[in-house]
Short mmCIF file of C-alpha atoms and ligand atoms in Angstrom, two decimals:
data_model
loop_
_atom_site.label_atom_id
_atom_site.label_comp_id
_atom_site.label_asym_id
_atom_site.label_seq_id
_atom_site.Cartn_x
_atom_site.Cartn_y
_atom_site.Cartn_z
CA UNK A 5 14.82 -7.29 13.31
CA UNK A 6 11.38 -6.35 12.08
CA UNK A 7 8.07 -5.85 13.81
CA UNK A 8 4.40 -6.56 13.24
CA UNK A 9 1.15 -4.65 13.61
CA UNK A 10 -2.19 -6.31 14.35
CA UNK A 11 -5.17 -5.77 12.06
CA UNK A 12 -8.69 -5.30 13.42
CA UNK A 13 -9.46 -9.01 12.94
CA UNK A 14 -6.39 -10.15 14.87
CA UNK A 15 -4.24 -10.96 11.82
CA UNK A 16 -0.62 -9.78 12.06
CA UNK A 17 0.92 -7.66 9.30
CA UNK A 18 4.57 -6.58 9.05
CA UNK A 19 5.05 -2.90 9.90
CA UNK A 20 7.27 -2.53 6.84
CA UNK A 21 6.53 -4.17 3.49
CA UNK A 22 7.63 -4.02 -0.14
CA UNK A 23 5.68 -2.49 -3.05
CA UNK A 24 5.89 -3.30 -6.76
CA UNK A 25 3.95 -0.48 -8.45
CA UNK A 26 5.68 0.36 -11.76
CA UNK A 27 8.04 -2.58 -11.36
CA UNK A 28 8.08 -4.04 -14.87
CA UNK A 29 6.74 -7.62 -14.99
CA UNK A 30 10.12 -8.87 -16.26
CA UNK A 31 11.92 -7.37 -13.24
CA UNK A 32 9.37 -8.27 -10.59
CA UNK A 33 10.58 -11.75 -9.67
CA UNK A 34 14.12 -10.47 -9.19
CA UNK A 35 13.05 -7.45 -7.13
CA UNK A 36 10.74 -9.49 -4.90
CA UNK A 37 13.41 -12.18 -4.51
CA UNK A 38 15.84 -9.47 -3.35
CA UNK A 39 13.23 -8.17 -0.92
CA UNK A 40 12.46 -11.60 0.52
CA UNK A 41 16.13 -12.42 0.98
CA UNK A 42 16.65 -9.04 2.67
CA UNK A 43 13.95 -9.91 5.20
CA UNK A 44 10.76 -8.24 3.94
CA UNK A 45 7.75 -10.46 4.67
CA UNK A 46 4.97 -8.35 3.10
CA UNK A 47 4.61 -7.85 -0.65
CA UNK A 48 2.04 -5.37 -1.98
CA UNK A 49 0.94 -5.88 -5.58
CA UNK A 50 -2.27 -5.21 -7.56
CA UNK A 51 -4.13 -6.63 -10.52
CA UNK A 52 -3.57 -3.30 -12.27
CA UNK A 53 0.23 -3.54 -11.90
CA UNK A 54 0.35 -6.52 -14.27
CA UNK A 55 3.05 -8.22 -12.20
CA UNK A 56 1.22 -10.58 -9.81
CA UNK A 57 2.73 -13.57 -11.61
CA UNK A 58 6.28 -12.35 -10.83
CA UNK A 59 5.38 -11.95 -7.15
CA UNK A 60 4.08 -15.53 -6.97
CA UNK A 61 7.14 -16.88 -8.79
CA UNK A 62 9.52 -15.12 -6.39
CA UNK A 63 7.62 -16.47 -3.41
CA UNK A 64 7.80 -20.05 -4.70
CA UNK A 65 11.50 -19.73 -5.59
CA UNK A 66 12.38 -18.19 -2.21
CA UNK A 67 12.18 -21.43 -0.27
CA UNK A 68 10.08 -19.63 2.36
CA UNK A 69 6.90 -21.30 3.52
CA UNK A 70 3.62 -19.71 2.51
CA UNK A 71 2.80 -18.74 6.11
CA UNK A 72 6.04 -16.77 6.37
CA UNK A 73 5.00 -14.16 3.81
CA UNK A 74 2.05 -11.77 3.78
CA UNK A 75 0.72 -11.25 0.24
CA UNK A 76 -1.55 -8.32 -0.55
CA UNK A 77 -3.26 -7.51 -3.84
CA UNK A 78 -5.92 -5.13 -5.14
CA UNK A 79 -9.02 -5.32 -7.30
CA UNK A 80 -9.05 -2.81 -10.17
CA UNK A 81 -12.16 -0.61 -10.73
CA UNK A 82 -13.00 -2.32 -14.04
CA UNK A 83 -13.77 -5.45 -11.99
CA UNK A 84 -16.12 -3.78 -9.49
CA UNK A 85 -19.57 -5.23 -8.84
CA UNK A 86 -20.28 -8.32 -6.72
CA UNK A 87 -19.85 -11.10 -9.30
CA UNK A 88 -17.09 -9.26 -11.13
CA UNK A 89 -15.00 -8.93 -7.97
CA UNK A 90 -15.47 -12.59 -7.05
CA UNK A 91 -14.08 -13.30 -10.50
CA UNK A 92 -11.27 -10.76 -10.00
CA UNK A 93 -10.15 -12.81 -7.00
CA UNK A 94 -9.94 -15.90 -9.22
CA UNK A 95 -7.75 -13.96 -11.69
CA UNK A 96 -5.39 -12.64 -9.01
CA UNK A 97 -5.28 -16.00 -7.23
CA UNK A 98 -4.41 -17.77 -10.50
CA UNK A 99 -1.67 -15.28 -11.46
CA UNK A 100 -0.14 -15.34 -7.97
CA UNK A 101 -0.50 -19.12 -7.83
CA UNK A 102 -2.04 -18.81 -4.36
CA UNK A 103 -5.34 -20.21 -3.09
CA UNK A 104 -5.48 -17.76 -0.19
CA UNK A 105 -4.42 -14.10 -0.13
CA UNK A 106 -3.53 -12.44 3.16
CA UNK A 107 -5.10 -9.11 2.26
CA UNK A 108 -7.31 -8.21 -0.71
CA UNK A 109 -8.40 -4.60 -1.10
CA UNK A 110 -10.36 -2.33 -3.43
CA UNK A 111 -7.79 -0.22 -5.30
CA UNK A 112 -9.92 2.94 -5.43
CA UNK A 113 -13.33 4.21 -4.51
CA UNK A 114 -15.40 4.75 -7.65
CA UNK A 115 -17.46 7.76 -6.56
CA UNK A 116 -19.40 7.92 -9.84
CA UNK A 117 -20.40 4.26 -9.47
CA UNK A 118 -20.48 3.78 -5.75
CA UNK A 119 -23.07 0.97 -5.96
CA UNK A 120 -20.49 -1.07 -7.89
CA UNK A 121 -17.89 -0.19 -5.25
CA UNK A 122 -20.25 -1.50 -2.55
CA UNK A 123 -20.94 -4.63 -4.60
CA UNK A 124 -17.19 -5.17 -4.92
CA UNK A 125 -16.68 -4.78 -1.18
CA UNK A 126 -19.53 -7.24 -0.46
CA UNK A 127 -17.66 -9.74 -2.65
CA UNK A 128 -14.59 -9.18 -0.45
CA UNK A 129 -16.79 -9.95 2.58
CA UNK A 130 -17.85 -13.21 0.90
CA UNK A 131 -14.22 -14.12 0.11
CA UNK A 132 -13.35 -13.47 3.75
CA UNK A 133 -16.22 -15.67 4.98
CA UNK A 134 -15.09 -18.43 2.61
CA UNK A 135 -11.50 -18.25 3.91
CA UNK A 136 -10.08 -17.25 0.52
CA UNK A 137 -8.65 -14.05 2.00
CA UNK A 138 -7.49 -13.50 5.58
CA UNK A 139 -8.32 -9.77 5.68
CA UNK A 140 -10.03 -7.20 3.45
CA UNK A 141 -9.70 -3.48 2.99
CA UNK A 142 -9.69 -0.48 0.71
CA UNK A 143 -7.32 2.02 -0.85
CA UNK A 144 -7.56 5.70 -1.67
CA UNK A 145 -10.84 6.06 0.25
CA UNK A 146 -11.51 9.53 1.66
CA UNK A 147 -13.62 10.15 4.78
CA UNK A 148 -16.86 10.38 2.78
CA UNK A 149 -16.12 7.09 1.01
CA UNK A 150 -15.29 5.29 4.27
CA UNK A 151 -18.43 6.72 5.87
CA UNK A 152 -20.65 5.51 3.03
CA UNK A 153 -18.93 2.12 2.99
CA UNK A 154 -19.32 1.63 6.75
CA UNK A 155 -23.03 2.48 6.46
CA UNK A 156 -23.70 -0.06 3.73
CA UNK A 157 -21.49 -3.02 4.60
CA UNK A 158 -20.80 -5.29 7.58
CA UNK A 159 -17.03 -5.78 7.96
CA UNK A 160 -14.91 -2.78 8.90
CA UNK A 161 -11.98 -2.62 6.44
CA UNK A 162 -8.71 -3.78 8.00
CA UNK A 163 -6.71 -1.17 6.06
CA UNK A 164 -7.02 1.97 3.96
CA UNK A 165 -3.95 2.23 1.74
CA UNK A 166 -3.43 5.91 0.92
CA UNK A 167 -0.73 8.33 -0.18
CA UNK A 168 1.26 9.33 2.91
CA UNK A 169 4.74 10.84 2.96
CA UNK A 170 6.21 13.92 4.63
CA UNK A 171 4.78 16.25 1.96
CA UNK A 172 1.24 14.79 2.08
CA UNK A 173 0.26 13.40 5.46
CA UNK A 174 -3.57 13.09 5.45
CA UNK A 175 -3.80 13.45 9.24
CA UNK A 176 -7.58 13.92 9.43
CA UNK A 177 -8.24 10.83 7.31
CA UNK A 178 -5.70 8.81 9.32
CA UNK A 179 -7.36 9.81 12.62
CA UNK A 180 -10.81 9.00 11.24
CA UNK A 181 -9.55 5.56 10.18
CA UNK A 182 -7.70 4.89 13.45
CA UNK A 183 -10.81 5.72 15.49
CA UNK A 184 -12.62 3.00 13.56
CA UNK A 185 -9.87 0.38 13.82
CA UNK A 186 -8.71 0.82 10.21
CA UNK A 187 -4.92 0.69 9.77
CA UNK A 188 -3.45 3.29 7.42
CA UNK A 189 -0.99 1.84 4.93
CA UNK A 190 1.22 4.47 3.32
CA UNK A 191 1.78 4.30 -0.41
CA UNK A 192 4.67 6.33 -1.81
CA UNK A 193 5.93 6.30 1.80
CA UNK A 194 9.28 7.84 0.90
CA UNK A 195 7.62 10.29 -1.46
CA UNK A 196 8.48 8.48 -4.69
CA UNK A 197 5.55 10.27 -6.25
CA UNK A 198 7.12 13.65 -5.42
CA UNK A 199 10.21 12.76 -7.42
CA UNK A 200 8.17 11.65 -10.47
CA UNK A 201 6.78 15.19 -10.72
CA UNK A 202 8.23 17.74 -13.16
CA UNK A 203 9.07 20.05 -10.22
CA UNK A 204 11.14 17.28 -8.66
CA UNK A 205 13.44 19.86 -7.09
CA UNK A 206 10.73 19.62 -4.43
CA UNK A 207 11.43 15.98 -3.73
CA UNK A 208 11.33 14.43 -0.27
CA UNK A 209 14.71 12.82 -0.97
CA UNK A 210 16.41 16.24 -1.09
CA UNK A 211 14.42 17.97 1.63
CA UNK A 212 16.84 19.90 3.88
CA UNK A 213 15.03 19.03 7.13
CA UNK A 214 14.92 15.33 6.31
CA UNK A 215 18.58 15.39 5.20
CA UNK A 216 19.64 17.15 8.39
CA UNK A 217 17.86 14.54 10.54
CA UNK A 218 19.35 11.79 8.37
CA UNK A 219 22.84 13.23 8.91
CA UNK A 220 22.36 13.25 12.67
CA UNK A 221 21.65 9.50 12.63
CA UNK A 222 24.08 8.57 9.81
CA UNK A 223 21.07 7.30 7.87
CA UNK A 224 19.57 8.21 4.47
CA UNK A 225 16.53 10.39 3.78
CA UNK A 226 14.54 7.27 2.84
CA UNK A 227 15.46 5.55 6.09
CA UNK A 228 14.39 8.59 8.13
CA UNK A 229 11.02 8.72 6.32
CA UNK A 230 10.42 5.01 6.92
CA UNK A 231 11.34 5.38 10.59
CA UNK A 232 8.86 8.30 10.79
CA UNK A 233 6.09 6.01 9.48
CA UNK A 234 6.96 3.18 11.86
CA UNK A 235 7.04 5.49 14.87
CA UNK A 236 3.75 7.09 13.73
CA UNK A 237 1.98 3.69 13.56
CA UNK A 238 1.60 3.89 9.79
CA UNK A 239 2.35 0.74 7.79
CA UNK A 240 4.72 1.49 4.87
CA UNK A 241 5.44 -0.33 1.59
CA UNK A 242 8.43 1.31 -0.17
CA UNK A 243 9.28 0.20 -3.70
CA UNK A 244 12.65 -0.23 -5.39
CA UNK A 245 14.11 -2.40 -8.13
CA UNK A 246 17.66 -1.81 -6.86
CA UNK A 247 19.04 -4.38 -4.38
CA UNK A 248 21.10 -1.78 -2.50
CA UNK A 249 18.04 0.44 -1.97
CA UNK A 250 15.86 -2.57 -1.13
CA UNK A 251 18.33 -3.38 1.65
CA UNK A 252 18.70 0.28 2.71
CA UNK A 253 14.93 0.69 3.05
CA UNK A 254 14.75 -2.32 5.36
CA UNK A 255 17.64 -1.22 7.57
CA UNK A 256 15.48 0.98 9.79
CA UNK A 257 15.09 -1.00 13.00
CA UNK A 258 18.31 0.10 14.71
CA UNK A 259 17.62 3.77 15.36
CA UNK A 260 14.92 5.99 16.79
CA UNK A 261 13.77 9.49 15.90
CA UNK A 262 13.23 11.89 18.80
CA UNK A 263 9.85 13.52 19.44
CA UNK A 264 11.35 16.77 18.16
CA UNK A 265 12.54 15.13 14.93
CA UNK A 266 9.10 13.56 14.40
CA UNK A 267 7.52 16.99 14.95
CA UNK A 268 9.86 18.61 12.41
CA UNK A 269 8.86 16.02 9.78
CA UNK A 270 5.18 16.43 10.73
CA UNK A 271 5.60 20.14 9.97
CA UNK A 272 6.64 19.43 6.34
CA UNK A 273 3.07 18.62 5.23
CA UNK A 274 2.08 20.70 2.19
CA UNK A 275 -1.45 19.31 1.92
CA UNK A 276 -0.82 18.75 -1.79
CA UNK A 277 -1.28 15.22 -3.06
CA UNK A 278 0.95 13.73 -5.73
CA UNK A 279 -1.57 11.18 -6.99
CA UNK A 280 -4.92 11.80 -8.65
CA UNK A 281 -7.83 13.22 -6.64
CA UNK A 282 -9.95 10.18 -5.76
CA UNK A 283 -12.99 12.02 -7.16
CA UNK A 284 -11.58 12.02 -10.72
CA UNK A 285 -11.30 8.24 -10.85
CA UNK A 286 -14.01 7.02 -13.24
CA UNK A 287 -14.34 3.99 -15.48
CA UNK A 288 -14.07 6.35 -18.46
CA UNK A 289 -10.78 7.89 -17.34
CA UNK A 290 -9.06 4.96 -15.61
CA UNK A 291 -10.97 1.81 -16.61
CA UNK A 292 -9.07 -0.92 -18.43
CA UNK A 293 -9.49 -4.61 -18.79
CA UNK A 294 -7.57 -6.85 -16.42
CA UNK A 295 -6.51 -9.94 -18.40
CA UNK A 296 -7.61 -13.43 -17.35
CA UNK A 297 -4.04 -14.79 -17.32
N1 NAP B 301 -2.89 2.06 -3.73
C1 NAP B 301 -2.40 2.89 -4.61
O1 NAP B 301 -3.12 3.59 -5.33
C2 NAP B 301 -0.91 2.98 -4.75
C3 NAP B 301 -0.34 4.03 -5.51
C4 NAP B 301 1.05 4.09 -5.60
C5 NAP B 301 1.82 3.15 -4.95
N2 NAP B 301 1.23 2.13 -4.24
C6 NAP B 301 2.02 1.10 -3.53
O2 NAP B 301 3.01 1.74 -2.73
C7 NAP B 301 4.31 1.31 -3.13
C8 NAP B 301 5.32 2.41 -2.96
O3 NAP B 301 4.92 3.58 -3.65
P1 NAP B 301 5.77 4.24 -4.82
O4 NAP B 301 6.45 3.16 -5.55
O5 NAP B 301 4.89 5.16 -5.58
O6 NAP B 301 6.76 5.21 -4.04
P2 NAP B 301 7.98 5.07 -3.00
O7 NAP B 301 8.13 3.70 -2.50
O8 NAP B 301 7.78 6.18 -2.03
O9 NAP B 301 9.22 5.48 -3.91
C9 NAP B 301 9.67 4.66 -4.94
C10 NAP B 301 10.63 5.47 -5.80
O10 NAP B 301 11.74 5.87 -5.03
C11 NAP B 301 12.94 5.25 -5.54
N3 NAP B 301 13.65 4.76 -4.34
C12 NAP B 301 13.38 3.65 -3.62
N4 NAP B 301 14.21 3.56 -2.57
C13 NAP B 301 15.02 4.64 -2.61
C14 NAP B 301 16.07 5.10 -1.80
N5 NAP B 301 16.45 4.43 -0.71
N6 NAP B 301 16.69 6.26 -2.13
C15 NAP B 301 16.30 6.96 -3.24
N7 NAP B 301 15.31 6.57 -4.06
C16 NAP B 301 14.66 5.42 -3.74
C17 NAP B 301 12.48 4.16 -6.45
O11 NAP B 301 13.35 4.00 -7.57
P3 NAP B 301 14.11 2.60 -7.89
O12 NAP B 301 13.06 1.53 -8.03
O13 NAP B 301 14.83 2.90 -9.16
O14 NAP B 301 15.02 2.36 -6.71
C18 NAP B 301 11.15 4.71 -6.98
O15 NAP B 301 11.37 5.65 -8.01
C19 NAP B 301 4.09 0.88 -4.58
O16 NAP B 301 5.12 0.07 -5.08
C20 NAP B 301 2.76 0.17 -4.47
O17 NAP B 301 2.92 -1.11 -3.92
C21 NAP B 301 -0.12 2.04 -4.15
#
């Protein structure tokens, strides 16, 4: 059994999805196929991941109808600006082999070129009006970026996809978004980014509190973290290339965390992000060309 959340324009989105960041292009079709056969109905990819083609192939090979699966992708910063982002949609649409995307979002705010960020978002508004995307949103926007965006554009983003896991919870930003009808999507929802770090002894997967709660429910640390997101109203998109983990991460609809267990996980926040500070994202540091095909 799974469940859906409703975006601010009435579109439904699965509460639990599947991410493919760092999934090599050659392994993407297989991983997404495993996810779809497990029951996931939301796939999160991005132009910058270089694996949109594999997502589209898995969808076509799955035998599922297009309406059964929610496909989300992201525009990379090198394609910001109004015309450039309209063209970025054509590139993503072509690679995915889909005329319509369910959710298309800006991958990052570009604080040093915010006019181009606004131009990119206005292109998303045009794509929405034309029916080429069913919902639009942003990723890695902080309160100041959302505030500036809301002042200069018309459509309130449906989502803000940000780093959220027990060690970095972004509560103020999540409340700000929720008050404006913006759904928070959690990237690195099981703290994958904490285990990529050199000090990976401090990984969410080996956290004693999470492991104790997991033991009490005969579940894994990952399952407890995903349950924490679901019960907190945060949409999560865990990634794995391993079929057993793909299945494990979806097997989270048959147990419930108590209020006390939720509070204990809430208390694990360190306030330290694993990903880059949004302010350091510039075309010079992170820009790179997104190929046409
Ligand atoms: N918008 C953004 O800027 C942004 C940034 C990062 C990520 N994302 C999105 O969010 C998705 C998830 O984030 P993420 O991939 O960084 O982190 P994650 O889903 O929290 O963790 C993934 C990592 O954990 C491992 N893993 C998966 N399931 C596990 C389990 N049950 N037990 C132990 N280890 C497990 C995976 O390895 P194996 O694959 O080997 O199983 C991988 O190393 C991405 O795929 C992407 O779609 C977006």
